[in-house]
CSV table of C-alpha atoms in Angstrom, one decimal:
chain,number,residue,atom,x,y,z
L,1,UNK,CA,0.0,0.2,0.1
L,2,UNK,CA,2.9,2.6,0.9
L,3,UNK,CA,4.4,2.0,-2.4
L,4,UNK,CA,1.0,2.4,-4.5
L,5,UNK,CA,0.7,5.6,-2.2
L,6,UNK,CA,4.1,6.8,-3.0
L,7,UNK,CA,3.6,6.2,-7.0
L,8,UNK,CA,0.1,7.8,-6.6
L,9,UNK,CA,1.7,11.3,-5.0
L,10,UNK,CA,4.6,10.9,-8.0
L,11,UNK,CA,2.0,10.8,-10.8
L,12,UNK,CA,0.0,13.5,-9.0
L,13,UNK,CA,3.8,15.7,-8.8
L,14,UNK,CA,3.9,14.8,-12.6
L,15,UNK,CA,0.1,16.2,-13.4
L,16,UNK,CA,0.8,19.5,-11.4
L,17,UNK,CA,4.3,19.9,-13.3
L,18,UNK,CA,2.9,19.5,-16.8
L,19,UNK,CA,-0.3,21.5,-15.8
L,20,UNK,CA,1.7,24.6,-15.0
L,21,UNK,CA,2.3,25.4,-18.7
L,22,UNK,CA,0.8,28.6,-20.3
L,23,UNK,CA,-1.9,26.9,-22.6
L,24,UNK,CA,-2.9,24.1,-19.8
L,25,UNK,CA,-3.3,26.7,-17.3
L,26,UNK,CA,-5.5,29.0,-19.8
L,27,UNK,CA,-7.5,25.2,-20.6
L,28,UNK,CA,-8.1,24.7,-17.1
L,29,UNK,CA,-9.4,28.6,-16.4
L,30,UNK,CA,-11.5,28.3,-19.5
L,31,UNK,CA,-12.9,24.7,-18.2
L,32,UNK,CA,-13.7,26.0,-14.3
L,33,UNK,CA,-15.6,29.1,-15.9
L,34,UNK,CA,-17.9,27.2,-18.0
L,35,UNK,CA,-18.6,24.4,-15.0
L,36,UNK,CA,-19.7,27.0,-12.4
L,37,UNK,CA,-21.7,24.4,-10.3
L,38,UNK,CA,-21.3,21.8,-7.2
L,39,UNK,CA,-19.3,19.1,-8.0
L,40,UNK,CA,-20.7,15.7,-8.9
L,41,UNK,CA,-19.9,11.9,-8.0
L,42,UNK,CA,-18.4,11.1,-11.3
L,43,UNK,CA,-18.6,12.4,-15.0
L,44,UNK,CA,-21.4,10.3,-16.1
L,45,UNK,CA,-23.4,12.3,-13.3
L,46,UNK,CA,-22.2,15.4,-14.2
L,47,UNK,CA,-23.3,15.0,-18.3
L,48,UNK,CA,-26.7,13.6,-17.2
L,49,UNK,CA,-27.2,17.0,-14.9
L,50,UNK,CA,-25.8,19.0,-17.9
L,51,UNK,CA,-28.7,17.1,-20.6
L,52,UNK,CA,-31.4,17.7,-17.9
L,53,UNK,CA,-30.7,21.3,-17.9
L,54,UNK,CA,-30.7,21.6,-21.3
L,55,UNK,CA,-26.7,23.1,-21.3
L,56,UNK,CA,-24.9,20.4,-23.2
L,57,UNK,CA,-26.0,22.2,-26.7
L,58,UNK,CA,-23.6,25.1,-25.1
L,59,UNK,CA,-20.3,23.0,-25.1
L,60,UNK,CA,-18.4,23.1,-28.2
L,61,UNK,CA,-17.8,20.2,-30.1
L,62,UNK,CA,-14.5,18.7,-30.4
L,63,UNK,CA,-13.3,20.5,-33.9
L,64,UNK,CA,-14.3,23.8,-32.3
L,65,UNK,CA,-12.0,26.0,-29.9
L,66,UNK,CA,-12.6,26.1,-26.7
L,67,UNK,CA,-14.0,29.5,-25.0
L,68,UNK,CA,-11.7,31.6,-23.2
L,69,UNK,CA,-8.8,29.5,-24.5
L,70,UNK,CA,-6.1,31.9,-26.5
L,71,UNK,CA,-3.6,29.4,-28.5
L,72,UNK,CA,-0.7,31.5,-30.1
L,73,UNK,CA,-1.0,32.0,-33.6
L,74,UNK,CA,2.5,31.2,-34.4
L,75,UNK,CA,5.3,29.7,-32.9
L,76,UNK,CA,7.3,31.8,-30.4
L,77,UNK,CA,10.2,33.9,-31.6
L,78,UNK,CA,12.4,31.6,-29.9
L,79,UNK,CA,10.8,28.4,-31.8
L,80,UNK,CA,14.1,28.3,-33.7
L,81,UNK,CA,16.8,29.6,-32.2
L,82,UNK,CA,19.3,28.2,-35.0
L,83,UNK,CA,22.4,26.7,-34.2
L,84,UNK,CA,25.2,28.4,-36.2
L,85,UNK,CA,26.3,27.1,-39.4
L,86,UNK,CA,30.1,27.9,-39.2
L,87,UNK,CA,31.4,27.9,-43.0
L,88,UNK,CA,35.3,28.2,-43.7
L,89,UNK,CA,36.7,28.2,-47.4
L,90,UNK,CA,40.3,26.6,-48.1
L,91,UNK,CA,42.6,28.4,-50.2
L,92,UNK,CA,41.8,25.7,-53.1
L,93,UNK,CA,38.1,26.7,-53.0
L,94,UNK,CA,36.5,24.0,-50.9
L,95,UNK,CA,34.3,25.0,-48.9
L,96,UNK,CA,34.2,23.5,-45.1
L,97,UNK,CA,30.6,24.0,-43.2
L,98,UNK,CA,29.0,22.8,-40.1
L,99,UNK,CA,26.4,23.1,-37.5
L,100,UNK,CA,26.9,21.4,-33.8
L,101,UNK,CA,23.4,19.7,-33.6
L,102,UNK,CA,23.2,18.4,-30.1
L,103,UNK,CA,23.1,14.5,-30.3
L,104,UNK,CA,25.3,11.3,-29.7
L,105,UNK,CA,25.7,10.7,-33.4
L,106,UNK,CA,27.0,12.9,-36.5
L,107,UNK,CA,26.5,13.1,-40.1
L,108,UNK,CA,29.0,13.9,-42.6
L,109,UNK,CA,28.4,14.5,-46.3
L,110,UNK,CA,30.6,15.8,-49.5
L,111,UNK,CA,28.3,17.4,-51.6
L,112,UNK,CA,29.5,18.1,-55.6
L,113,UNK,CA,28.9,20.5,-57.7
L,114,UNK,CA,28.2,17.6,-60.3
L,115,UNK,CA,25.6,15.3,-62.0
L,116,UNK,CA,23.9,14.3,-65.2
L,117,UNK,CA,23.8,18.0,-66.6
L,118,UNK,CA,27.6,18.1,-66.7
L,119,UNK,CA,27.6,14.8,-68.9
L,120,UNK,CA,28.4,15.0,-72.6
L,121,UNK,CA,27.3,12.5,-75.3
L,122,UNK,CA,30.5,10.6,-75.0
L,123,UNK,CA,29.9,9.8,-71.2
L,124,UNK,CA,26.5,9.9,-71.0
L,125,UNK,CA,25.5,7.6,-68.0
L,126,UNK,CA,28.3,8.0,-65.9
L,127,UNK,CA,26.2,10.0,-62.9
L,128,UNK,CA,24.2,7.1,-62.8
L,129,UNK,CA,26.6,4.6,-62.7
L,130,UNK,CA,29.4,6.7,-60.3
L,131,UNK,CA,26.1,6.4,-57.8
L,132,UNK,CA,26.5,2.7,-57.8
L,133,UNK,CA,30.4,2.9,-57.8
L,134,UNK,CA,30.5,4.9,-54.2
L,135,UNK,CA,32.1,2.9,-51.9
L,136,UNK,CA,33.7,0.5,-53.8
L,137,UNK,CA,37.1,-0.6,-54.0
L,138,UNK,CA,39.9,2.6,-54.0
L,139,UNK,CA,43.8,2.8,-54.3
L,140,UNK,CA,43.8,2.0,-50.8
L,141,UNK,CA,41.0,-0.3,-49.5
L,142,UNK,CA,39.4,-3.0,-51.5
L,143,UNK,CA,35.5,-3.0,-51.1
L,144,UNK,CA,35.4,-5.9,-48.8
L,145,UNK,CA,37.7,-4.1,-46.6
L,146,UNK,CA,36.0,-0.6,-46.8
L,147,UNK,CA,32.6,-2.1,-45.9
L,148,UNK,CA,34.1,-3.7,-42.8
L,149,UNK,CA,35.5,-0.7,-41.6
L,150,UNK,CA,32.3,1.0,-41.9
L,151,UNK,CA,30.5,-1.6,-40.1
L,152,UNK,CA,33.3,-1.4,-37.2
L,153,UNK,CA,32.4,1.9,-36.3
L,154,UNK,CA,28.6,1.0,-36.9
L,155,UNK,CA,28.7,3.7,-39.6
L,156,UNK,CA,26.0,3.9,-42.5
L,157,UNK,CA,27.2,5.3,-46.0
L,158,UNK,CA,25.4,6.4,-48.9
L,159,UNK,CA,26.0,8.2,-52.5
L,160,UNK,CA,23.0,10.2,-54.3
L,161,UNK,CA,23.0,11.4,-57.7
L,162,UNK,CA,21.2,14.0,-59.5
L,163,UNK,CA,20.9,16.3,-62.2
L,164,UNK,CA,23.0,18.9,-60.8
L,165,UNK,CA,24.6,17.5,-57.7
L,166,UNK,CA,26.1,14.4,-56.3
L,167,UNK,CA,26.2,13.5,-52.8
L,168,UNK,CA,28.0,11.2,-50.4
L,169,UNK,CA,27.3,11.0,-46.8
L,170,UNK,CA,28.0,8.9,-43.7
L,171,UNK,CA,26.4,8.5,-40.2
L,172,UNK,CA,28.4,7.7,-37.0
L,173,UNK,CA,28.7,8.0,-33.5
L,174,UNK,CA,30.3,11.1,-32.9
L,175,UNK,CA,33.5,9.6,-31.4
L,176,UNK,CA,34.1,8.2,-35.0
L,177,UNK,CA,33.9,11.2,-37.3
L,178,UNK,CA,37.6,11.2,-37.9
L,179,UNK,CA,37.0,7.5,-39.2
L,180,UNK,CA,34.4,8.2,-41.6
L,181,UNK,CA,35.9,11.7,-43.0
L,182,UNK,CA,38.8,9.9,-43.8
L,183,UNK,CA,36.8,7.1,-45.5
L,184,UNK,CA,34.7,9.5,-47.5
L,185,UNK,CA,37.9,11.5,-48.4
L,186,UNK,CA,39.4,8.2,-49.7
L,187,UNK,CA,35.9,7.1,-51.6
L,188,UNK,CA,36.0,10.6,-53.3
L,189,UNK,CA,39.7,11.2,-54.3
L,190,UNK,CA,40.8,7.6,-54.9
L,191,UNK,CA,38.3,5.1,-56.4
L,192,UNK,CA,39.9,2.4,-58.2
L,193,UNK,CA,36.9,1.9,-61.1
L,194,UNK,CA,37.8,-1.8,-61.5
L,195,UNK,CA,36.4,-3.0,-64.6
L,196,UNK,CA,35.0,-6.0,-63.0
L,197,UNK,CA,32.7,-4.4,-60.5
L,198,UNK,CA,32.0,-1.9,-63.0
L,199,UNK,CA,30.6,-4.6,-65.0
L,200,UNK,CA,28.8,-6.0,-62.0
L,201,UNK,CA,27.1,-2.8,-61.6
L,202,UNK,CA,25.7,-2.5,-64.8
L,203,UNK,CA,24.1,-5.8,-65.0
L,204,UNK,CA,22.1,-4.6,-61.7
L,205,UNK,CA,21.5,-1.2,-63.4
L,206,UNK,CA,20.2,-3.3,-66.7
L,207,UNK,CA,17.8,-4.9,-64.2
L,208,UNK,CA,16.4,-1.6,-62.5
L,209,UNK,CA,16.0,0.0,-65.8
L,210,UNK,CA,13.9,-2.5,-66.9
L,211,UNK,CA,12.2,-2.7,-63.7
L,212,UNK,CA,11.0,0.7,-64.1
L,213,UNK,CA,8.1,0.4,-66.3
L,214,UNK,CA,6.4,-0.9,-63.0
L,215,UNK,CA,6.8,3.0,-61.4
L,216,UNK,CA,5.4,5.0,-64.6
L,217,UNK,CA,5.2,8.0,-62.3
L,218,UNK,CA,9.0,7.8,-61.9
L,219,UNK,CA,9.4,7.1,-65.4
L,220,UNK,CA,7.3,9.6,-66.6
L,221,UNK,CA,9.3,12.3,-64.4
L,222,UNK,CA,12.5,11.3,-65.8
L,223,UNK,CA,10.7,11.9,-69.3
L,224,UNK,CA,9.2,15.3,-69.0
L,225,UNK,CA,12.9,16.6,-69.0
L,226,UNK,CA,14.3,15.6,-72.4
L,227,UNK,CA,10.5,16.3,-73.8
L,228,UNK,CA,11.1,19.7,-72.1
L,229,UNK,CA,14.5,20.9,-71.8
L,230,UNK,CA,17.4,21.7,-74.6
L,231,UNK,CA,20.5,21.9,-72.8
L,232,UNK,CA,22.0,20.4,-69.3
L,233,UNK,CA,18.6,19.8,-67.7
L,234,UNK,CA,17.1,17.7,-70.8
L,235,UNK,CA,20.1,15.1,-70.1
L,236,UNK,CA,18.9,11.6,-69.1
L,237,UNK,CA,19.5,11.0,-65.1
L,238,UNK,CA,18.3,7.5,-65.7
L,239,UNK,CA,20.9,6.2,-68.0
L,240,UNK,CA,19.7,4.3,-71.1
L,241,UNK,CA,20.9,0.7,-72.0
L,242,UNK,CA,22.7,1.7,-74.9
L,243,UNK,CA,24.9,4.2,-72.6
L,244,UNK,CA,25.6,1.4,-70.5
L,245,UNK,CA,27.9,-0.4,-72.9
L,246,UNK,CA,29.8,2.8,-73.4
L,247,UNK,CA,31.0,3.5,-69.9
L,248,UNK,CA,34.2,2.1,-68.8
L,249,UNK,CA,36.8,2.8,-66.5
L,250,UNK,CA,38.5,5.6,-68.4
L,251,UNK,CA,35.2,7.3,-68.8
L,252,UNK,CA,34.5,7.5,-64.9
L,253,UNK,CA,38.0,8.3,-64.2
L,254,UNK,CA,37.8,11.2,-66.3
L,255,UNK,CA,34.6,12.4,-65.5
L,256,UNK,CA,35.6,12.8,-62.0
L,257,UNK,CA,39.3,14.4,-62.7
L,258,UNK,CA,37.1,16.8,-64.4
L,259,UNK,CA,34.1,17.8,-62.2
L,260,UNK,CA,35.3,16.8,-58.6
L,261,UNK,CA,37.3,20.0,-57.8
L,262,UNK,CA,38.0,21.6,-54.8
L,263,UNK,CA,35.8,24.8,-55.6
L,264,UNK,CA,32.9,22.5,-56.4
L,265,UNK,CA,32.9,20.5,-53.4
L,266,UNK,CA,30.9,21.3,-49.8
L,267,UNK,CA,32.2,18.8,-47.0
L,268,UNK,CA,29.5,19.5,-44.6
L,269,UNK,CA,29.1,18.1,-40.9
L,270,UNK,CA,26.3,18.2,-38.7
L,271,UNK,CA,26.6,17.1,-35.2
L,272,UNK,CA,30.3,18.2,-35.1
L,273,UNK,CA,32.6,21.1,-33.9
L,274,UNK,CA,33.6,23.5,-36.2
L,275,UNK,CA,37.1,23.8,-35.8
L,276,UNK,CA,37.7,20.3,-34.9
L,277,UNK,CA,35.9,19.1,-38.2
L,278,UNK,CA,38.1,21.4,-40.0
L,279,UNK,CA,41.3,19.9,-38.7
L,280,UNK,CA,40.2,16.5,-39.8
L,281,UNK,CA,39.3,17.7,-43.4
L,282,UNK,CA,41.9,20.4,-44.1
L,283,UNK,CA,44.6,17.7,-44.2
L,284,UNK,CA,42.9,15.4,-46.6
L,285,UNK,CA,42.0,18.2,-49.3
L,286,UNK,CA,44.1,20.9,-49.0
L,287,UNK,CA,46.6,19.1,-51.4
L,288,UNK,CA,44.0,19.7,-54.4
L,289,UNK,CA,44.7,22.2,-57.1
L,290,UNK,CA,42.7,25.5,-57.2
L,291,UNK,CA,40.7,24.9,-60.4
L,292,UNK,CA,38.4,27.4,-61.4
L,293,UNK,CA,34.7,26.3,-62.1
L,294,UNK,CA,33.4,26.2,-65.5
L,295,UNK,CA,31.0,28.8,-66.7
L,296,UNK,CA,27.4,27.1,-66.3
L,297,UNK,CA,25.5,26.5,-69.0
L,298,UNK,CA,22.0,27.5,-68.9
L,299,UNK,CA,19.2,25.0,-70.0
L,300,UNK,CA,16.5,26.4,-72.3
L,301,UNK,CA,12.7,25.2,-71.5
L,302,UNK,CA,10.7,24.6,-74.6
L,303,UNK,CA,8.0,21.9,-73.9
L,304,UNK,CA,7.7,18.8,-75.7
L,305,UNK,CA,5.9,15.4,-75.6
L,306,UNK,CA,7.0,11.8,-74.9
L,307,UNK,CA,4.8,8.6,-75.4
L,308,UNK,CA,5.7,5.4,-74.9
L,309,UNK,CA,3.3,2.3,-76.0
L,310,UNK,CA,3.0,-0.2,-73.1
L,311,UNK,CA,1.1,-3.1,-71.5
L,312,UNK,CA,-0.4,-1.6,-68.2
L,313,UNK,CA,-3.8,-1.9,-66.4
L,314,UNK,CA,-4.0,1.7,-66.5
L,315,UNK,CA,-2.9,5.0,-68.6
L,316,UNK,CA,-0.4,7.4,-66.9
L,317,UNK,CA,-0.2,11.0,-67.9
L,318,UNK,CA,2.2,13.6,-66.4
L,319,UNK,CA,1.5,17.1,-67.8
L,320,UNK,CA,4.1,19.8,-66.6
L,321,UNK,CA,5.0,23.7,-66.6
L,322,UNK,CA,8.3,25.5,-66.5
L,323,UNK,CA,8.9,27.0,-62.8
L,324,UNK,CA,11.2,30.2,-64.3
L,325,UNK,CA,13.8,30.9,-62.5
L,326,UNK,CA,13.9,28.1,-60.6
L,327,UNK,CA,15.6,28.3,-56.4
L,328,UNK,CA,17.4,31.4,-57.7
L,329,UNK,CA,14.1,33.3,-58.2
L,330,UNK,CA,13.7,32.0,-54.3
L,331,UNK,CA,10.0,33.7,-53.9
L,332,UNK,CA,8.5,32.0,-56.9
L,333,UNK,CA,9.8,28.7,-56.1
L,334,UNK,CA,8.6,29.0,-52.5
L,335,UNK,CA,5.3,29.9,-53.7
L,336,UNK,CA,5.3,26.8,-56.0
L,337,UNK,CA,6.1,24.9,-52.9
L,338,UNK,CA,3.1,26.0,-51.6
L,339,UNK,CA,0.9,25.8,-54.5
L,340,UNK,CA,1.8,22.0,-54.9
L,341,UNK,CA,0.7,21.5,-51.0
L,342,UNK,CA,-2.3,23.4,-51.9
L,343,UNK,CA,-3.2,21.1,-54.9
L,344,UNK,CA,-2.4,17.8,-53.0
L,345,UNK,CA,-3.9,14.5,-54.4
L,346,UNK,CA,-2.6,11.2,-54.3
L,347,UNK,CA,-3.6,8.1,-54.9
L,348,UNK,CA,-7.7,6.2,-54.8
L,349,UNK,CA,-6.7,3.9,-52.4
L,350,UNK,CA,-4.9,6.4,-50.1
L,351,UNK,CA,-6.4,5.7,-46.3
L,352,UNK,CA,-6.5,9.4,-45.5
L,353,UNK,CA,-6.7,11.1,-42.4
L,354,UNK,CA,-5.7,14.0,-41.0
L,355,UNK,CA,-2.3,15.5,-42.6
L,356,UNK,CA,-2.9,12.9,-45.5
L,357,UNK,CA,-4.0,15.4,-48.1
L,358,UNK,CA,-7.9,14.7,-47.8
L,359,UNK,CA,-8.9,18.1,-47.7
L,360,UNK,CA,-6.5,19.3,-50.6
L,361,UNK,CA,-8.1,20.5,-53.9
L,362,UNK,CA,-7.3,17.6,-56.0
L,363,UNK,CA,-8.4,15.4,-53.3
L,364,UNK,CA,-12.2,16.9,-53.1
L,365,UNK,CA,-12.5,17.7,-56.5
L,366,UNK,CA,-11.1,15.0,-58.4
L,367,UNK,CA,-10.4,11.7,-56.4
L,368,UNK,CA,-13.4,12.0,-54.5
L,369,UNK,CA,-15.5,12.3,-57.4
L,370,UNK,CA,-14.4,10.3,-60.4
L,371,UNK,CA,-14.0,6.5,-59.1
L,372,UNK,CA,-12.1,5.7,-62.4
L,373,UNK,CA,-9.2,7.9,-61.5
L,374,UNK,CA,-6.8,5.7,-59.8
L,375,UNK,CA,-4.1,8.8,-59.1
L,376,UNK,CA,-4.3,12.2,-59.0
L,377,UNK,CA,-0.5,14.3,-57.4
L,378,UNK,CA,0.6,17.5,-58.1
L,379,UNK,CA,4.5,17.8,-58.2
L,380,UNK,CA,7.5,20.3,-58.4
L,381,UNK,CA,11.1,19.6,-59.3
L,382,UNK,CA,13.0,22.6,-58.7
L,383,UNK,CA,16.6,23.1,-59.7
L,384,UNK,CA,19.3,26.2,-59.4
L,385,UNK,CA,17.8,28.1,-62.6
L,386,UNK,CA,14.6,26.7,-63.4
L,387,UNK,CA,12.0,24.1,-62.4
L,388,UNK,CA,9.0,21.6,-63.2
L,389,UNK,CA,5.4,21.9,-62.1
L,390,UNK,CA,2.6,19.9,-62.8
L,391,UNK,CA,0.4,17.1,-62.1
L,392,UNK,CA,0.6,13.5,-62.6
L,393,UNK,CA,-2.5,11.2,-63.3
L,394,UNK,CA,-3.5,7.6,-64.1
L,395,UNK,CA,-6.8,6.1,-64.9
L,396,UNK,CA,-8.8,3.5,-66.8
L,397,UNK,CA,-7.6,3.5,-70.4
L,398,UNK,CA,-10.9,4.7,-71.8
L,399,UNK,CA,-11.3,7.7,-69.3
L,400,UNK,CA,-7.7,9.2,-70.4
L,401,UNK,CA,-9.4,11.9,-72.8
L,402,UNK,CA,-11.6,13.0,-69.7
L,403,UNK,CA,-8.5,12.8,-67.2
L,404,UNK,CA,-6.2,15.3,-69.2
L,405,UNK,CA,-9.0,17.4,-69.3
L,406,UNK,CA,-9.5,17.5,-65.5
L,407,UNK,CA,-5.8,18.3,-65.6
L,408,UNK,CA,-6.0,21.4,-67.3
L,409,UNK,CA,-9.0,22.6,-65.5
L,410,UNK,CA,-7.0,22.1,-62.2
L,411,UNK,CA,-4.0,23.9,-63.1
L,412,UNK,CA,-6.3,26.8,-64.8
L,413,UNK,CA,-8.5,27.0,-61.9
L,414,UNK,CA,-5.6,28.0,-59.4
L,415,UNK,CA,-4.3,30.9,-61.7
L,416,UNK,CA,-8.1,32.2,-61.8
L,417,UNK,CA,-9.0,35.1,-59.4
L,418,UNK,CA,-11.7,34.2,-56.6
L,419,UNK,CA,-11.3,30.2,-56.9
L,420,UNK,CA,-8.7,29.6,-54.1
L,421,UNK,CA,-9.9,30.9,-50.4
L,422,UNK,CA,-8.1,31.9,-47.5
L,423,UNK,CA,-8.7,28.7,-45.6
L,424,UNK,CA,-7.2,26.7,-48.2
L,425,UNK,CA,-4.1,28.8,-48.2
L,426,UNK,CA,-4.1,29.0,-44.5
L,427,UNK,CA,-3.9,24.9,-44.9
L,428,UNK,CA,-1.3,24.6,-47.3
L,429,UNK,CA,0.8,27.1,-45.9
L,430,UNK,CA,0.9,25.7,-42.4
L,431,UNK,CA,1.2,22.2,-44.2
L,432,UNK,CA,4.3,23.7,-45.7
L,433,UNK,CA,5.9,24.9,-42.9
L,434,UNK,CA,5.1,21.8,-40.7
L,435,UNK,CA,7.2,20.0,-43.2
L,436,UNK,CA,10.1,21.8,-43.3
L,437,UNK,CA,10.3,21.9,-39.9
L,438,UNK,CA,9.8,18.2,-39.3
L,439,UNK,CA,12.4,17.3,-42.0
L,440,UNK,CA,14.9,19.9,-40.2
L,441,UNK,CA,14.8,17.7,-37.1
L,442,UNK,CA,16.4,14.9,-39.0
L,443,UNK,CA,20.1,15.4,-38.5
L,444,UNK,CA,21.1,14.2,-42.2
L,445,UNK,CA,18.1,16.2,-43.6
L,446,UNK,CA,20.1,19.0,-41.7
L,447,UNK,CA,23.5,17.9,-43.5
L,448,UNK,CA,21.8,17.9,-46.9
L,449,UNK,CA,20.4,21.2,-46.5
L,450,UNK,CA,23.8,22.8,-45.8
L,451,UNK,CA,25.7,21.2,-48.3
L,452,UNK,CA,23.1,21.7,-51.4
L,453,UNK,CA,22.1,25.3,-50.2
L,454,UNK,CA,25.8,26.4,-50.4
L,455,UNK,CA,26.3,24.8,-53.6
L,456,UNK,CA,23.2,26.9,-54.9
L,457,UNK,CA,23.4,30.4,-52.9
L,458,UNK,CA,26.9,30.2,-51.4
L,459,UNK,CA,25.6,30.4,-48.0
L,460,UNK,CA,23.2,28.6,-45.5
L,461,UNK,CA,19.7,30.7,-45.3
L,462,UNK,CA,18.4,30.2,-41.9
L,463,UNK,CA,14.8,27.9,-41.9
L,464,UNK,CA,13.2,31.3,-40.6
L,465,UNK,CA,13.9,33.1,-43.9
L,466,UNK,CA,11.8,30.3,-45.7
L,467,UNK,CA,9.2,30.0,-43.3
L,468,UNK,CA,8.8,34.1,-43.3
L,469,UNK,CA,8.4,33.9,-47.0
L,470,UNK,CA,5.7,31.4,-46.9
L,471,UNK,CA,3.6,33.2,-44.0
L,472,UNK,CA,3.8,36.4,-46.3
L,473,UNK,CA,2.1,34.8,-49.3
L,474,UNK,CA,-1.4,36.2,-50.3
L,475,UNK,CA,-3.8,34.4,-52.5
L,476,UNK,CA,-3.0,36.9,-55.1
L,477,UNK,CA,0.9,35.8,-54.8
L,478,UNK,CA,-0.6,32.3,-55.5
L,479,UNK,CA,-2.6,33.3,-58.4
L,480,UNK,CA,0.2,35.2,-60.2
L,481,UNK,CA,2.5,32.7,-59.8
L,482,UNK,CA,0.0,30.2,-61.0
L,483,UNK,CA,-0.8,32.0,-63.9
L,484,UNK,CA,3.1,32.7,-64.8
L,485,UNK,CA,3.7,28.6,-64.5
L,486,UNK,CA,1.0,27.7,-66.9
L,487,UNK,CA,1.6,30.3,-69.6
L,488,UNK,CA,5.1,28.2,-70.1
L,489,UNK,CA,5.1,25.8,-73.0
L,490,UNK,CA,3.4,22.8,-71.9
L,491,UNK,CA,5.3,19.5,-71.7
L,492,UNK,CA,3.1,16.1,-71.7
L,493,UNK,CA,4.9,12.4,-70.8
L,494,UNK,CA,2.3,9.3,-70.8
L,495,UNK,CA,2.6,5.6,-70.7
L,496,UNK,CA,0.2,2.7,-71.8
L,497,UNK,CA,-2.6,2.7,-74.1
L,498,UNK,CA,-1.0,5.9,-75.4
L,499,UNK,CA,-3.2,6.1,-78.4
L,500,UNK,CA,-6.3,7.6,-76.5
L,501,UNK,CA,-4.4,10.3,-75.0
L,502,UNK,CA,-5.0,13.8,-76.6
L,503,UNK,CA,-2.2,15.3,-79.2
L,504,UNK,CA,0.0,17.8,-77.7
L,505,UNK,CA,-1.5,20.6,-79.4
L,506,UNK,CA,-5.0,20.0,-78.5
L,507,UNK,CA,-3.9,20.0,-74.6
L,508,UNK,CA,-1.9,22.9,-75.5
L,509,UNK,CA,-5.1,24.5,-76.8
L,510,UNK,CA,-6.6,24.5,-72.9
L,511,UNK,CA,-4.1,26.9,-71.4
L,512,UNK,CA,-4.4,29.5,-74.5
């Protein structure tokens, strides 16, 4: 009994400590004011008395705010006191950046201003293969030894290729930061690119390319780029089977030598003290020569069409437009991100629920109304100087004509005055801010954000700057950006029974 009494007292103390917060005090005060009458013997009797007196109708429903409780409209000013991102540039141009986030682990990443947009017709596909050849044999380690060393320190390594950047990251306990820094440096600076390892990865890539037809959404997003762009962004990120035969050890070595230069690299750390991190990186990279980065080649967005007849239960269509300026036209890019959240959408078999898009325009206006539509999703793909915004959709073969019309109707509607209301906009803005802040709780995402922002802007912008931009957006901002986007040429990609998909000229006429 004494033990039970002590546990009860401890629980009461815990409840009292929790109930001292500002919001809970307001809630308790409001509840007390709403129930100014003698106490009953229990909760059920309280409800019965209220029902007899006809007072239950005065209580707010669960989705209405409690009277007298004033919750803060926004997070407090000190919600995201940012951990300072410290940046040092070495004499050869390599950037070392870090953020000493709290926690027992650290993420170390190397970000290179190099991707499929930097390829030539003679080495097409090397970025895709470099992603697969990461952390293989080096001139100092066999692949087996590299894997064993990473396992010994409990490390997790990953490489990722994109159109404009390559990334190599490692996660470890803080005490093993020196080991993962050296392992990353060796993998990037001293790759062996053995022919037999390349052949092994090429065989795996062939199978993956053939499997891609099972994911029409990813396949069409990739196809939109060569269809819509002339220049660097029009180059394929997912290599073709014919390109695989041309890529060998020499092609990989030449591409790395030309593009993996110090001035185009950022060594980023999250969860590590800057001076200590700099002392680890500098000896491993300071001997790299100073090489001026090449003059960037701009991509030209022209619009176009890509079709592939295939065996599928549904026909899939993606229609996209340009986001002029990309991330370097930051306000429009942020507005397009909020617009994507506002449109939302998803699959017809999504379970839905709070926060899963059931209130988005594409869900309520299309997916919930047209049972033949299997998928209807807004997407963005933003790069340094340009980007794509559009809708991906799929349906039964016979419905695909109406499906294309629905895509046009939804994109046009958000560009017309009065079509979007304040409730929709606020919901989209809140969802965007929430997504950003939740992602930035991940140490890995913080590391990637540091590296990619420095490559794009030359600095790390605080999250509050992005959030303030989102909060300032108005209905007129959304309408103007939507209007600007759909005034660019149409790009369309489709897969399945493509004979039923309207021609590009007819689709384009919807937006004129």
